[in-house]
Coordinates of C-alpha atoms and ligand atoms in Angstrom, one line a residue:
M6 CA 386.5 10.1 92.8
K7 CA 384.4 7.1 94.0
I8 CA 383.2 6.9 97.6
E9 CA 384.4 3.5 98.8
R10 CA 382.9 3.3 102.2
V11 CA 380.4 5.1 104.5
E12 CA 380.0 4.8 108.2
L13 CA 376.9 5.9 110.1
R14 CA 377.3 6.2 113.8
R15 CA 374.6 7.0 116.4
V16 CA 376.3 9.3 118.9
S17 CA 375.0 10.6 122.3
L18 CA 376.6 13.4 124.3
P19 CA 375.2 14.9 127.5
L20 CA 374.5 18.6 127.5
R21 CA 376.0 20.6 130.4
R22 CA 372.7 22.2 131.0
P23 CA 369.2 21.4 129.7
F24 CA 368.2 23.6 126.7
Q25 CA 364.5 24.6 126.7
T26 CA 362.6 26.0 123.8
S27 CA 358.9 26.5 123.1
F28 CA 358.7 22.9 121.8
G29 CA 360.6 21.1 124.5
T30 CA 363.7 20.5 126.6
S31 CA 366.9 18.8 125.5
T32 CA 369.3 17.2 128.0
R33 CA 371.5 15.4 125.6
K34 CA 372.6 15.8 122.0
E35 CA 372.0 12.6 120.0
F36 CA 372.9 12.5 116.4
V37 CA 374.0 10.5 113.3
L38 CA 377.6 11.1 112.5
V39 CA 378.3 10.3 108.8
S40 CA 381.8 9.5 107.6
V41 CA 382.8 8.9 104.0
W42 CA 386.1 7.4 102.6
A43 CA 387.9 7.7 99.3
G44 CA 391.5 6.9 98.6
G45 CA 392.3 6.3 102.3
Q46 CA 391.0 9.7 103.4
A47 CA 387.8 10.4 105.3
G48 CA 385.4 13.3 105.6
H49 CA 382.7 13.8 108.3
G50 CA 379.3 15.3 108.6
E51 CA 377.1 15.8 111.7
C52 CA 373.4 15.3 111.1
V53 CA 371.3 17.9 112.9
A54 CA 368.1 15.8 113.2
D55 CA 367.2 15.1 116.8
L56 CA 365.4 12.4 118.8
R57 CA 361.9 13.8 118.4
P58 CA 360.3 15.4 115.3
D59 CA 359.6 18.7 117.1
Y60 CA 361.8 21.3 115.5
S61 CA 361.6 19.5 112.1
P62 CA 359.7 16.4 110.8
E63 CA 363.1 14.5 110.7
T64 CA 364.4 12.4 113.5
N65 CA 367.6 10.4 113.9
E66 CA 365.7 7.3 112.9
T67 CA 364.3 8.8 109.7
A68 CA 367.7 10.3 108.8
H69 CA 369.5 7.0 109.4
H70 CA 366.9 5.1 107.3
V71 CA 367.0 7.6 104.4
L72 CA 370.8 7.7 104.5
R73 CA 371.3 4.0 104.5
D74 CA 368.5 3.0 102.0
Y75 CA 368.6 5.9 99.5
L76 CA 371.2 8.6 99.9
V77 CA 374.3 6.5 100.5
P78 CA 373.5 4.2 97.5
A79 CA 372.9 7.3 95.4
L80 CA 376.3 8.6 96.5
F81 CA 378.1 5.3 95.7
A82 CA 376.7 5.5 92.1
L83 CA 378.5 8.8 91.5
A84 CA 381.9 9.4 89.9
L85 CA 382.5 12.6 91.7
E86 CA 384.6 15.5 90.4
R87 CA 383.3 18.2 92.7
P88 CA 381.3 18.3 95.9
E89 CA 378.7 20.5 94.1
E90 CA 377.6 17.3 92.3
V91 CA 376.3 15.6 95.5
A92 CA 373.2 17.7 96.2
P93 CA 371.7 17.4 92.7
A94 CA 372.0 13.6 93.0
F95 CA 369.8 13.7 96.1
A96 CA 367.2 16.0 94.6
W97 CA 364.8 13.2 93.7
V98 CA 364.4 12.4 97.4
R99 CA 361.7 14.8 98.7
G100 CA 362.4 16.4 102.0
H101 CA 364.9 14.8 104.4
A102 CA 367.1 17.8 104.2
M103 CA 369.0 17.0 107.4
A104 CA 369.9 13.5 106.1
K105 CA 371.0 14.9 102.8
A106 CA 373.1 17.7 104.4
A107 CA 375.0 15.3 106.7
L108 CA 376.2 13.2 103.8
E109 CA 376.8 16.2 101.5
M110 CA 378.8 18.0 104.2
A111 CA 380.9 14.9 104.8
V112 CA 381.9 14.9 101.1
W113 CA 382.8 18.6 101.2
D114 CA 385.0 17.9 104.2
L115 CA 386.6 14.9 102.4
C116 CA 387.2 17.0 99.2
A117 CA 388.8 19.8 101.3
R118 CA 391.1 17.3 103.1
R119 CA 392.1 15.7 99.8
G120 CA 393.0 19.1 98.4
G121 CA 394.8 20.0 101.6
V122 CA 392.7 23.1 102.1
P123 CA 390.4 24.4 104.8
L124 CA 386.7 23.8 104.2
H125 CA 386.0 27.6 104.0
R126 CA 388.4 27.9 101.0
L127 CA 386.6 25.1 99.1
L128 CA 383.2 26.7 99.9
G129 CA 384.4 30.1 98.7
G130 CA 384.6 31.8 102.1
R131 CA 387.5 33.5 103.9
G132 CA 389.8 32.9 106.8
G133 CA 390.1 35.2 109.9
T134 CA 387.4 35.4 112.5
V135 CA 383.6 35.3 112.7
A136 CA 381.4 37.1 115.2
A137 CA 379.8 34.8 117.8
G138 CA 376.2 35.2 119.1
V139 CA 374.6 33.1 121.7
S140 CA 371.1 31.5 122.1
I141 CA 369.8 31.3 125.6
G142 CA 367.0 28.8 126.3
L143 CA 363.8 29.5 128.2
Q144 CA 364.6 30.1 131.9
A145 CA 362.5 29.8 135.0
G146 CA 361.9 33.5 135.2
P147 CA 363.4 37.0 134.6
D148 CA 366.0 36.6 137.4
A149 CA 367.4 33.4 136.1
L150 CA 367.4 34.8 132.6
L151 CA 369.3 38.0 133.7
E152 CA 371.9 35.8 135.3
R153 CA 372.4 33.9 132.1
V154 CA 372.6 37.0 130.0
E155 CA 375.1 38.6 132.3
E156 CA 377.3 35.5 132.0
E157 CA 377.2 35.5 128.2
V158 CA 377.7 39.2 127.8
A159 CA 380.7 38.9 130.2
A160 CA 382.0 36.1 128.0
G161 CA 382.1 38.5 125.0
Y162 CA 379.1 37.4 122.8
R163 CA 378.3 40.0 120.2
R164 CA 374.5 39.5 120.4
V165 CA 372.1 37.7 122.6
K166 CA 369.1 35.7 121.5
I167 CA 366.5 34.6 124.0
K168 CA 363.8 32.0 123.5
I169 CA 360.2 33.1 124.1
A170 CA 356.9 31.3 124.3
P171 CA 353.3 32.4 125.0
G172 CA 353.2 33.8 128.5
R173 CA 356.9 33.9 128.7
D174 CA 357.7 36.8 126.4
V175 CA 357.2 40.5 127.0
A176 CA 358.2 40.5 130.7
L177 CA 361.4 38.6 129.9
V178 CA 362.3 41.0 127.0
R179 CA 361.5 44.0 129.2
A180 CA 363.8 42.7 132.0
V181 CA 366.7 42.2 129.7
R182 CA 366.2 45.5 127.9
E183 CA 366.0 47.5 131.1
R184 CA 369.3 46.0 132.3
Y185 CA 371.0 46.1 128.8
P186 CA 369.6 49.1 126.9
E187 CA 372.2 48.9 124.1
L188 CA 372.7 45.1 123.8
P189 CA 372.0 43.7 120.3
L190 CA 369.1 41.5 121.4
M191 CA 366.7 39.2 119.5
V192 CA 364.0 36.6 120.4
D193 CA 363.2 33.2 118.9
A194 CA 359.7 31.8 119.3
N195 CA 360.2 28.5 117.4
S196 CA 356.7 28.8 115.9
A197 CA 354.9 29.1 119.2
Y198 CA 352.4 31.9 118.1
T199 CA 349.7 32.4 115.6
L200 CA 348.4 35.6 114.0
A201 CA 345.8 35.7 116.8
D202 CA 348.8 36.6 119.1
A203 CA 349.8 39.5 116.9
G204 CA 349.1 41.8 119.9
V205 CA 351.8 40.2 122.0
L206 CA 354.2 40.4 119.1
E207 CA 353.3 44.1 118.5
A208 CA 354.1 44.6 122.2
L209 CA 357.7 43.4 121.5
D210 CA 358.0 46.0 118.7
G211 CA 359.0 48.7 121.2
F212 CA 362.1 47.1 122.6
G213 CA 364.5 47.7 119.7
L214 CA 365.1 44.0 119.0
T215 CA 367.4 43.3 116.1
M216 CA 364.8 40.7 114.9
I217 CA 362.0 38.3 115.9
E218 CA 362.8 34.8 114.7
Q219 CA 360.1 32.4 113.5
P220 CA 357.1 33.6 115.6
L221 CA 354.5 31.7 113.5
G222 CA 353.9 28.3 111.9
W223 CA 357.0 26.1 111.2
D224 CA 356.0 25.9 107.5
D225 CA 354.3 29.2 107.1
L226 CA 355.3 32.1 104.8
V227 CA 352.0 33.9 104.2
D228 CA 351.0 34.7 107.8
H229 CA 354.6 35.9 108.5
A230 CA 354.1 38.4 105.6
T231 CA 350.9 39.6 107.2
L232 CA 352.6 40.0 110.6
Q233 CA 355.7 41.7 109.1
R234 CA 353.4 44.4 107.7
R235 CA 352.3 45.2 111.2
L236 CA 355.8 45.3 112.8
R237 CA 358.8 47.6 112.5
T238 CA 361.1 44.9 113.9
P239 CA 362.4 42.7 111.1
L240 CA 361.2 39.1 111.1
C241 CA 363.7 36.4 110.6
L242 CA 362.7 33.0 109.3
D243 CA 364.3 29.7 110.5
E244 CA 362.0 26.7 110.4
S245 CA 360.1 27.9 107.3
I246 CA 363.1 28.1 104.9
H247 CA 363.9 24.7 103.4
G248 CA 365.9 25.8 100.4
L249 CA 366.6 28.6 97.9
E250 CA 363.0 28.7 96.6
H251 CA 361.5 29.2 100.0
A252 CA 364.0 32.0 100.7
R253 CA 363.2 33.7 97.4
Q254 CA 359.5 33.4 98.0
A255 CA 359.7 34.6 101.5
L256 CA 361.5 37.7 100.4
D257 CA 359.2 38.2 97.4
I258 CA 356.1 38.4 99.7
G259 CA 357.8 40.2 102.5
A260 CA 357.6 37.3 105.0
A261 CA 361.1 38.1 106.4
R262 CA 363.8 40.7 106.3
V263 CA 366.5 38.4 107.6
I264 CA 367.2 34.7 107.1
N265 CA 368.7 32.1 109.4
V266 CA 370.7 29.6 107.4
K267 CA 371.3 26.2 108.8
A268 CA 372.9 23.8 106.4
G269 CA 371.1 20.9 107.9
R270 CA 367.7 22.5 107.4
V271 CA 368.2 23.5 103.7
G272 CA 369.9 20.3 102.5
G273 CA 373.6 21.1 102.8
F274 CA 376.4 23.6 101.9
L275 CA 375.4 24.0 98.3
A276 CA 371.9 25.1 99.2
S277 CA 373.3 27.3 102.0
R278 CA 375.6 29.0 99.6
Q279 CA 372.8 29.5 97.1
I280 CA 370.6 31.1 99.7
S281 CA 373.3 33.4 101.1
A282 CA 374.3 34.5 97.6
H283 CA 370.6 35.2 96.7
C284 CA 370.1 37.2 99.9
A285 CA 373.3 39.1 99.4
A286 CA 372.2 40.1 95.9
R287 CA 369.0 41.5 97.4
G288 CA 370.7 43.2 100.3
V289 CA 369.1 40.9 102.8
P290 CA 371.3 39.8 105.8
V291 CA 371.7 36.2 106.7
W292 CA 373.3 34.5 109.7
C293 CA 374.2 31.0 110.6
G294 CA 371.9 29.2 113.0
G295 CA 372.9 26.4 115.4
M296 CA 371.4 23.1 116.5
L297 CA 373.4 22.4 119.6
E298 CA 376.0 20.7 117.5
S299 CA 379.0 18.8 118.7
G300 CA 382.4 20.2 117.6
I301 CA 382.1 18.5 114.3
G302 CA 378.9 20.3 113.2
R303 CA 380.1 23.4 115.0
L304 CA 383.2 23.7 112.9
A305 CA 381.1 23.2 109.8
N306 CA 379.1 26.2 110.9
V307 CA 382.2 28.3 111.5
H308 CA 383.4 27.7 107.9
L309 CA 379.9 28.2 106.4
Q310 CA 379.5 31.7 107.9
T311 CA 382.7 33.0 106.3
L312 CA 380.8 33.1 103.0
P313 CA 379.8 36.5 101.6
G314 CA 376.3 37.5 102.9
F315 CA 376.7 36.2 106.4
T316 CA 376.8 39.7 107.8
L317 CA 375.3 39.1 111.3
P318 CA 376.6 37.1 114.3
G319 CA 375.5 33.5 114.2
D320 CA 374.3 31.1 116.9
T321 CA 377.8 29.5 117.0
A322 CA 379.0 29.6 120.6
A323 CA 381.9 28.0 122.4
S324 CA 382.1 24.2 122.8
Q325 CA 382.3 24.5 126.5
R326 CA 378.9 26.2 126.8
Y327 CA 377.4 22.9 125.6
F328 CA 379.6 20.0 126.6
E329 CA 382.0 19.0 129.4
E330 CA 384.2 17.5 126.7
D331 CA 383.7 18.2 123.0
L332 CA 384.6 15.7 120.3
I333 CA 387.3 17.9 118.8
E334 CA 390.7 19.3 119.9
P335 CA 391.1 22.2 120.3
P336 CA 387.5 22.9 121.1
V337 CA 385.7 25.9 119.5
T338 CA 386.5 29.0 121.7
V339 CA 385.2 32.5 121.7
S340 CA 387.5 35.4 122.5
S341 CA 386.7 38.1 125.0
A342 CA 385.9 40.2 122.0
G343 CA 383.3 37.7 120.9
L344 CA 385.2 36.3 118.0
I345 CA 385.9 32.7 116.8
T346 CA 389.0 32.0 114.8
V347 CA 388.3 30.3 111.5
P348 CA 390.5 27.1 111.3
E349 CA 393.1 26.9 108.6
G350 CA 393.9 23.2 108.7
P351 CA 392.6 20.8 106.0
G352 CA 388.8 20.2 106.0
L353 CA 387.1 21.1 109.2
G354 CA 390.5 22.0 110.5
H355 CA 390.5 20.7 114.1
E356 CA 391.3 17.1 115.2
I357 CA 388.4 14.8 115.8
V358 CA 389.2 12.9 119.0
W359 CA 388.1 9.4 118.0
P360 CA 388.4 7.7 121.4
R361 CA 385.9 10.3 122.7
V362 CA 383.7 9.6 119.7
D363 CA 383.9 5.9 120.3
R364 CA 382.9 6.4 124.0
A365 CA 379.9 8.4 122.9
T366 CA 378.9 6.0 120.1
L367 CA 375.7 3.9 120.7
A368 CA 375.8 2.0 117.4
R369 CA 377.6 2.0 114.1
E370 CA 377.0 0.6 110.7
E371 CA 379.3 0.3 107.7
L372 CA 378.1 0.6 104.2
R373 CA 379.9 -0.4 101.0
P374 CA 378.9 -0.3 97.3
R375 CA 377.3 -3.5 96.2
Ligands
LIG7 O1 365.6 27.6 116.7 O2 367.6 28.2 116.4 C1 366.8 27.4 116.9 C2 368.6 24.7 119.0 C3 367.9 23.6 118.6 C4 366.9 23.7 117.7 C5 366.5 24.9 117.2 C6 367.2 26.1 117.6 C7 368.2 26.0 118.5 C8 368.9 27.1 119.1 C9 370.3 26.9 119.7 O3 368.5 28.2 119.1 C10 371.4 27.4 118.9 C11 372.7 26.8 119.3 O4 373.2 27.3 120.4 O5 373.2 25.8 118.7
LIG8 MG1 365.4 29.3 115.5

């Protein structure tokens, strides 16, 4: 198979509510949507880079540049037999995992559609349902947070994650824990602390959290290992894991006991599958993170987390939590039991509503082999 055409769109969707983390506040989701064509069929991948290099060094601009100038030409040069061949062809490009992932995932979707199978089947996953967790951004205070937790628990979510930041941590966790003694609860600091704050993190150790996500440096493993030795609560790494080697090294030195897999952060589905398989072999649970994706990236996450090894609820929540109108029909929904049904249609498995995508598109560029 030769890829005949690639389209890069810049898409902007307003978020229903602002999402605040330790590194900033998002009010809209702006991303590069990658589409690839072969033999009259298309596949689509949503890039999880954002406007600012705060979660990761990548931005929409860097992703667009690296896609257009390096990755798409490398893809055009391939005679593809399997989607597993895409990631190795990008390996010479250092970093830029989110750009690589968007294009690689579009090819996986295309291959699944060409084969008439759902994406999860091509990946080696399963049908059925997946358990939904929810990530609640930083709130004005404990009362506002409790209101949000109540809403999400009532909606059925299987576990709740709350964002924390220095000075907005122990009191928030205590408030939620007092109201919900049994709730599977975790926190995500998005790298807001250092080892000098170990006292605060030790204070969180008594709340029966399922894990503490990425408390220390965004590219750190060593200090996380030091911190993990001082805590009973498992540490989970998000930002620090950029591929299979990081995952292996993190586990080897005891920097984490759980890993958050985001296909965008590790370079795509192949790398995600390698990490989940590696962790499963070591008895380490993984779960699928989220990046406030539109329905296109959201469905990709639903399929990914059907792979063996994804034993914990992910950050994949219902479309309607994020957007007035998602780009797919039907939207992703979560049942009152906290479950998402895995699509069985070809590829991503739900329709992409192109008139909505067109309305949300800021710019588009078409690329062909030369
Ligand atoms: O750290 O997991 C994170 C959103 C944007 C960037 C980083 C993170 C998040 C979330 C939201 O926690 C997960 C979601 O609901 O998509
Ligand atoms: Mg995180």
